[in-house]
Amino acid sequence: MQIDISRFRDSFFVEAAEHLENMEAALLQLEGEPENTETLNTIFRAAHSIKGASTTFGMDEVGKFTHVLENLLDQLREGVAKASDQLVELMLTSVDVIEGLLAAEKENADPPENVDEVISALNEAFQAATGGQSLDGPSGTICKAVNDPAKPSNVTVYEIQLLPSREFFCFGQDPYLLLRELAEMGHLLDIQADSSALPPLAEMNPEHCYLHWTIKLQTEATEAAIHDVFMFVDEATQWKVSQATASDTPKTSEIDSATETPADADSESHTYQTTPVAESTDDSTRAKPTTSPKSSMRRTISAGENETVRVDRRRLDELINQIGELVIGTSMVEQDLASFGAGRESAAMGQLGKIVRDLQEMSLSLRMVPIAATFQKMARVVRDVSKKLGKEVQFITFGDETELDKTVVDQIGDPLVHMVRNAVDHGVEMPEDRERAGKPTAGRVELRAFQQGGNIYIELQDDGKGLNRKTLLSKAIEKGVIDSAENLSDNEICNLIFAPGFSTAAEVTDVSGRGVGMDVVRRNVEALQGSVSIRSEEGKGSTISVRLPLTLAILDGLLVRLEHEVYIIPLLSVVESIRVSPDQIKRIVGVGEVITLRGEVIPLLRLHQALQRSNGHDNEDGLLVIVEDQGRRMALMVDELLGQQQVVIKNLETNFRKVPGIAGATILGDGRVALIVDIYGVSLMHRQPTNGTPASRESTSLDAINSSTQHAVVESNTDPNSMTAS
Amino acid sequence: MTSDIDLDQESPAQGQLAGDSHQFLTFTLQEQEFGVEILRVQEIKGFTRVTPIPNMPVCIRGVMNLRGTVVPIVDLRSKFNMPEAEYNQFSVIIVVNVEQKVMGLVVDAVSDVLNVNRDAIEPAPDLGQNVDTAFITGLAKSGDRLVTLLNIEELLMHDQEMAVAS
């Protein structure tokens, strides 16, 4: 019977990724405490889940690979082998390989190159583990059984009853796979299908499973191992495993009863001993029998506890969008009502408004996820990089449970990897250097997340060598990032590492230092409407601080009027707003207009000139909004301040394209569209008045006229605008 | 206020049934008739407030709020170098779907839906190298009307000036 399982594929990939994540986390944990059986079990469970599901979906490569890994894991669980550092390393590599294999399946790409290499390494490790314990009692493993045929074996005949649920097939399960797995464990003596539940043909639902099976299996495996086969069947499916004696009197053990040890193995089955062994000697992928009762792994369903529902991301976004619309719609109604008759409707309207706001808040929280998973990945990065470089690093995280918008969490991963790599590579010194400097040999890298106001801060602190100001400066001058070292504050010097094309590593290593690191970090963080800065003390270490908005969907904005249009300036960038008289605006050739605020010279940008098409407009009011972008201040001249408001951000690229100087749009309470000013983009327009931003290279003649007049104002004093100002 | 006409429901079916004949929504600009493929048309709206976008070609009038979606509005008059007109309640925005983007076209007025057989479409006349005819599918005659059929993908997506795709 053919079931269309393709629609389950996507959720399989999502689940598999989660399993891999868990596996990786557990492996890292295992490194610290190699004896922890619970951790081992977690790893095993994850591997087994991936194996089972991938086989169901026909991804044999994944299934085969995971099976080999599982074999090794089984040995570890048994306590036959020790989870040495090499083994953990190997298994971590295996996680990468599985990830690669899955990606290959997903995108129809080539599988990773090192698959065979890792498989043979795993097999070797497995052989080493099993070979090394041949005197260790009756652990029924392939090699041992072959090497040591004189040992009494634990072959038992089990009677297994499989009662699949009606919906068995709907869960993507196949009884044949289960039977095959059982057959691999030993020798199938008998299988009987019970078709008595089959309804008349007319009433039969072809997607239901009506058959039951009774299987007699002769195997060395323990009962627990047999239960393991059924580990991932759906909840309604039942199975019973009982030991059958030669006379076929089943000694029933209920599903939920404790696993029996195979101590009371049937000695009569001795005659069968060679059969399964001979069959399986060259079949290294066969399921491993186990002896330890504590390794019995049964699926436990803890219902009710932290139950989750998987929802398509797009649907969620749509819901959040619609609720955003509801908020706007409500305020439109509110305004309409207010214009009809004053105040009378306010009670009901007020309540509605409150419900809608609560609803919006709730909807936004739906997308919040803890940052723990991302931090977890960093643990792996630290481990790999420090091993590669021969450094000792102690990695500590705080605030794993801090919640962030899923979009932010997804996109912060790459920049964090860069940062963490840099910290380990460039920050933390080699052990001997540390010792010379009187520090503990093991470096300390700390990753913290916490919320402060409407922002999330992620801080990465290392106790390494810190930034060398001199090197930074000479490098920056050499690379043409700055012209001279003058006028740079200590803080500004440190933040030079975020400049494009800047890398302080003396030589390019394969860990970091391609000169794309930190400026990419900055770009990515800024794309998330965040900012990044570094504090550093030479010899003591550095702290990189990343500020991120709680959510990307909503922005606190300052509404300003420019001629007839409303623009929104992100409140986060706003420092203050002031009013100046025209004679306070000074003109500096080559820089443009500036104002002096409490001794600080701040460039002035007439926002209407930069943003509006018309520029024949005079600001006599001198209303300025001081904004800050990456530590640089800028004064924006606007016509009027209208107030503060939370706005729902709409992407302009969805239906149009990126607009220089504009970060997005939003819909105001009255249904109008208002544009959100991109401070960074606007400051670029200001700095290069002739070129504009790269995106506007092909801009129209009008644009060119616009910017050239602006330029002309700066260079010569013939423009009427300049007359009023000077 | 002009009421909105929703063409969403009926257009796909009709378009498919027509077989070799294509349906075009026709509209006027400066007394000239133009047509866009009806399958591209999402709805027709009365002219509403448009927020201008800075530093854009003149023909991008700005963006409007279409039930929560921010939709760019293209002024076809200025796109075709026609004299500017005062937009009033008779002006119409044709909302089109192009390559998964929703955009609006401001036109003087919408006329009707025209059935055109494929072989009745005449190629756009070659007007020399200086005139770009890439966004004209062809000319359709209906009685004494001459309708210029527009290829809006070409017009909105691949045009240098619009550079929407960039």
Tab-separated table of N, CA and C in Angstrom, chain A residues 431-497:
chain	number	residue	atom	x	y	z
A	431	PRO	N	47.979	28.766	25.951
A	431	PRO	CA	48.142	28.503	27.389
A	431	PRO	C	49.451	29.033	27.951
A	432	GLU	N	50.562	28.826	27.209
A	432	GLU	CA	51.856	29.258	27.763
A	432	GLU	C	51.935	30.779	27.886
A	433	ASP	N	51.330	31.469	26.879
A	433	ASP	CA	51.327	32.930	26.941
A	433	ASP	C	50.510	33.409	28.133
A	434	ARG	N	49.420	32.704	28.375
A	434	ARG	CA	48.558	33.087	29.488
A	434	ARG	C	49.307	32.928	30.803
A	435	GLU	N	50.036	31.821	30.878
A	435	GLU	CA	50.763	31.550	32.108
A	435	GLU	C	51.783	32.657	32.360
A	436	ARG	N	52.460	33.053	31.262
A	436	ARG	CA	53.449	34.109	31.369
A	436	ARG	C	52.791	35.406	31.845
A	437	ALA	N	51.567	35.611	31.414
A	437	ALA	CA	50.875	36.840	31.793
A	437	ALA	C	50.220	36.733	33.166
A	438	GLY	N	50.424	35.595	33.810
A	438	GLY	CA	49.888	35.411	35.147
A	438	GLY	C	48.407	35.153	35.185
A	439	LYS	N	47.883	34.567	34.098
A	439	LYS	CA	46.455	34.225	34.078
A	439	LYS	C	46.326	32.705	34.163
A	440	PRO	N	45.186	32.220	34.547
A	440	PRO	CA	44.975	30.762	34.493
A	440	PRO	C	45.136	30.281	33.060
A	441	THR	N	45.639	29.063	32.883
A	441	THR	CA	45.925	28.593	31.530
A	441	THR	C	44.670	28.510	30.674
A	442	ALA	N	43.581	28.165	31.317
A	442	ALA	CA	42.351	28.061	30.538
A	442	ALA	C	41.709	29.445	30.400
A	443	GLY	N	41.457	29.822	29.170
A	443	GLY	CA	40.784	31.093	28.922
A	443	GLY	C	39.317	30.978	29.289
A	444	ARG	N	38.704	32.125	29.459
A	444	ARG	CA	37.308	32.100	29.853
A	444	ARG	C	36.531	32.923	28.847
A	445	VAL	N	35.534	32.307	28.232
A	445	VAL	CA	34.678	33.023	27.287
A	445	VAL	C	33.253	32.944	27.816
A	446	GLU	N	32.663	34.108	27.967
A	446	GLU	CA	31.347	34.149	28.581
A	446	GLU	C	30.358	34.722	27.598
A	447	LEU	N	29.232	34.082	27.467
A	447	LEU	CA	28.188	34.575	26.570
A	447	LEU	C	26.963	34.844	27.428
A	448	ARG	N	26.489	36.082	27.390
A	448	ARG	CA	25.368	36.458	28.251
A	448	ARG	C	24.254	37.035	27.409
A	449	ALA	N	23.045	36.775	27.832
A	449	ALA	CA	21.904	37.429	27.194
A	449	ALA	C	21.027	37.980	28.289
A	450	PHE	N	20.553	39.189	28.113
A	450	PHE	CA	19.618	39.740	29.093
A	450	PHE	C	18.786	40.832	28.443
A	451	GLN	N	17.686	41.106	29.080
A	451	GLN	CA	16.787	42.113	28.538
A	451	GLN	C	16.949	43.400	29.324
A	452	GLN	N	16.929	44.502	28.615
A	452	GLN	CA	16.990	45.791	29.282
A	452	GLN	C	16.086	46.736	28.504
A	453	GLY	N	15.017	47.144	29.120
A	453	GLY	CA	14.056	47.974	28.411
A	453	GLY	C	13.468	47.204	27.241
A	454	GLY	N	13.371	47.838	26.107
A	454	GLY	CA	12.799	47.163	24.933
A	454	GLY	C	13.852	46.438	24.124
A	455	ASN	N	14.993	46.206	24.738
A	455	ASN	CA	16.089	45.605	23.982
A	455	ASN	C	16.599	44.341	24.644
A	456	ILE	N	17.187	43.520	23.801
A	456	ILE	CA	17.901	42.358	24.299
A	456	ILE	C	19.383	42.632	24.078
A	457	TYR	N	20.155	42.358	25.075
A	457	TYR	CA	21.596	42.505	24.919
A	457	TYR	C	22.241	41.136	24.927
A	458	ILE	N	23.129	40.933	23.987
A	458	ILE	CA	23.941	39.720	24.005
A	458	ILE	C	25.378	40.177	24.149
A	459	GLU	N	26.046	39.696	25.175
A	459	GLU	CA	27.416	40.123	25.407
A	459	GLU	C	28.347	38.935	25.369
A	460	LEU	N	29.449	39.141	24.695
A	460	LEU	CA	30.464	38.101	24.623
A	460	LEU	C	31.726	38.658	25.266
A	461	GLN	N	32.136	38.015	26.347
A	461	GLN	CA	33.290	38.524	27.065
A	461	GLN	C	34.389	37.480	27.086
A	462	ASP	N	35.598	37.898	26.789
A	462	ASP	CA	36.719	36.960	26.936
A	462	ASP	C	37.766	37.607	27.824
A	463	ASP	N	38.600	36.787	28.433
A	463	ASP	CA	39.638	37.346	29.295
A	463	ASP	C	40.987	37.212	28.603
A	464	GLY	N	40.952	37.436	27.312
A	464	GLY	CA	42.167	37.266	26.514
A	464	GLY	C	43.027	38.508	26.505
A	465	LYS	N	43.702	38.703	25.381
A	465	LYS	CA	44.707	39.750	25.364
A	465	LYS	C	44.135	41.128	25.067
A	466	GLY	N	42.893	41.201	24.681
A	466	GLY	CA	42.301	42.501	24.422
A	466	GLY	C	42.790	43.100	23.117
A	467	LEU	N	42.356	44.290	22.841
A	467	LEU	CA	42.721	44.916	21.576
A	467	LEU	C	43.940	45.802	21.769
A	468	ASN	N	44.857	45.664	20.839
A	468	ASN	CA	46.037	46.502	20.872
A	468	ASN	C	45.765	47.755	20.040
A	469	ARG	N	45.682	48.894	20.726
A	469	ARG	CA	45.317	50.147	20.043
A	469	ARG	C	46.283	50.466	18.912
A	470	LYS	N	47.574	50.273	19.170
A	470	LYS	CA	48.571	50.665	18.164
A	470	LYS	C	48.397	49.850	16.896
A	471	THR	N	48.294	48.520	17.082
A	471	THR	CA	48.120	47.655	15.927
A	471	THR	C	46.862	48.043	15.173
A	472	LEU	N	45.806	48.273	15.922
A	472	LEU	CA	44.533	48.635	15.314
A	472	LEU	C	44.684	49.877	14.453
A	473	LEU	N	45.318	50.873	15.016
A	473	LEU	CA	45.446	52.146	14.312
A	473	LEU	C	46.289	51.997	13.054
A	474	SER	N	47.468	51.362	13.212
A	474	SER	CA	48.331	51.266	12.044
A	474	SER	C	47.649	50.438	10.963
A	475	LYS	N	46.944	49.420	11.409
A	475	LYS	CA	46.222	48.580	10.448
A	475	LYS	C	45.152	49.391	9.730
A	476	ALA	N	44.414	50.164	10.511
A	476	ALA	CA	43.315	50.933	9.936
A	476	ALA	C	43.849	51.943	8.930
A	477	ILE	N	44.990	52.542	9.236
A	477	ILE	CA	45.563	53.518	8.308
A	477	ILE	C	46.074	52.807	7.065
A	478	GLU	N	46.721	51.660	7.303
A	478	GLU	CA	47.253	50.873	6.190
A	478	GLU	C	46.144	50.449	5.230
A	479	LYS	N	45.002	50.068	5.816
A	479	LYS	CA	43.902	49.582	4.971
A	479	LYS	C	43.054	50.725	4.430
A	480	GLY	N	43.394	51.914	4.823
A	480	GLY	CA	42.644	53.052	4.317
A	480	GLY	C	41.289	53.235	4.967
A	481	VAL	N	41.103	52.612	6.122
A	481	VAL	CA	39.827	52.769	6.822
A	481	VAL	C	39.725	54.178	7.399
A	482	ILE	N	40.844	54.662	7.934
A	482	ILE	CA	40.885	56.044	8.415
A	482	ILE	C	42.102	56.732	7.834
A	483	ASP	N	42.123	58.045	7.862
A	483	ASP	CA	43.240	58.787	7.299
A	483	ASP	C	44.351	58.983	8.325
A	484	SER	N	43.961	59.315	9.523
A	484	SER	CA	44.981	59.510	10.539
A	484	SER	C	44.385	59.148	11.891
A	485	ALA	N	45.250	59.019	12.854
A	485	ALA	CA	44.809	58.581	14.170
A	485	ALA	C	44.249	59.722	14.992
A	486	GLU	N	44.273	60.902	14.416
A	486	GLU	CA	43.845	62.060	15.204
A	486	GLU	C	42.357	62.008	15.509
A	487	ASN	N	42.007	62.643	16.550
A	487	ASN	CA	40.610	62.878	16.900
A	487	ASN	C	39.813	61.608	17.162
A	488	LEU	N	40.484	60.496	17.364
A	488	LEU	CA	39.722	59.279	17.632
A	488	LEU	C	39.770	58.983	19.121
A	489	SER	N	38.610	58.788	19.688
A	489	SER	CA	38.575	58.412	21.095
A	489	SER	C	38.987	56.963	21.222
A	490	ASP	N	39.340	56.578	22.413
A	490	ASP	CA	39.741	55.198	22.659
A	490	ASP	C	38.651	54.243	22.189
A	491	ASN	N	37.427	54.629	22.506
A	491	ASN	CA	36.280	53.821	22.137
A	491	ASN	C	36.168	53.688	20.623
A	492	GLU	N	36.388	54.793	19.931
A	492	GLU	CA	36.283	54.768	18.469
A	492	GLU	C	37.366	53.890	17.872
A	493	ILE	N	38.541	53.914	18.485
A	493	ILE	CA	39.631	53.072	17.973
A	493	ILE	C	39.247	51.598	18.069
A	494	CYS	N	38.703	51.223	19.218
A	494	CYS	CA	38.301	49.825	19.405
A	494	CYS	C	37.269	49.429	18.360
A	495	ASN	N	36.336	50.329	18.118
A	495	ASN	CA	35.244	49.979	17.213
A	495	ASN	C	35.662	49.979	15.748
A	496	LEU	N	36.947	50.305	15.509
A	496	LEU	CA	37.443	50.210	14.140
A	496	LEU	C	37.383	48.780	13.621
A	497	ILE	N	37.415	47.824	14.533
A	497	ILE	CA	37.432	46.430	14.062
A	497	ILE	C	36.141	46.076	13.334
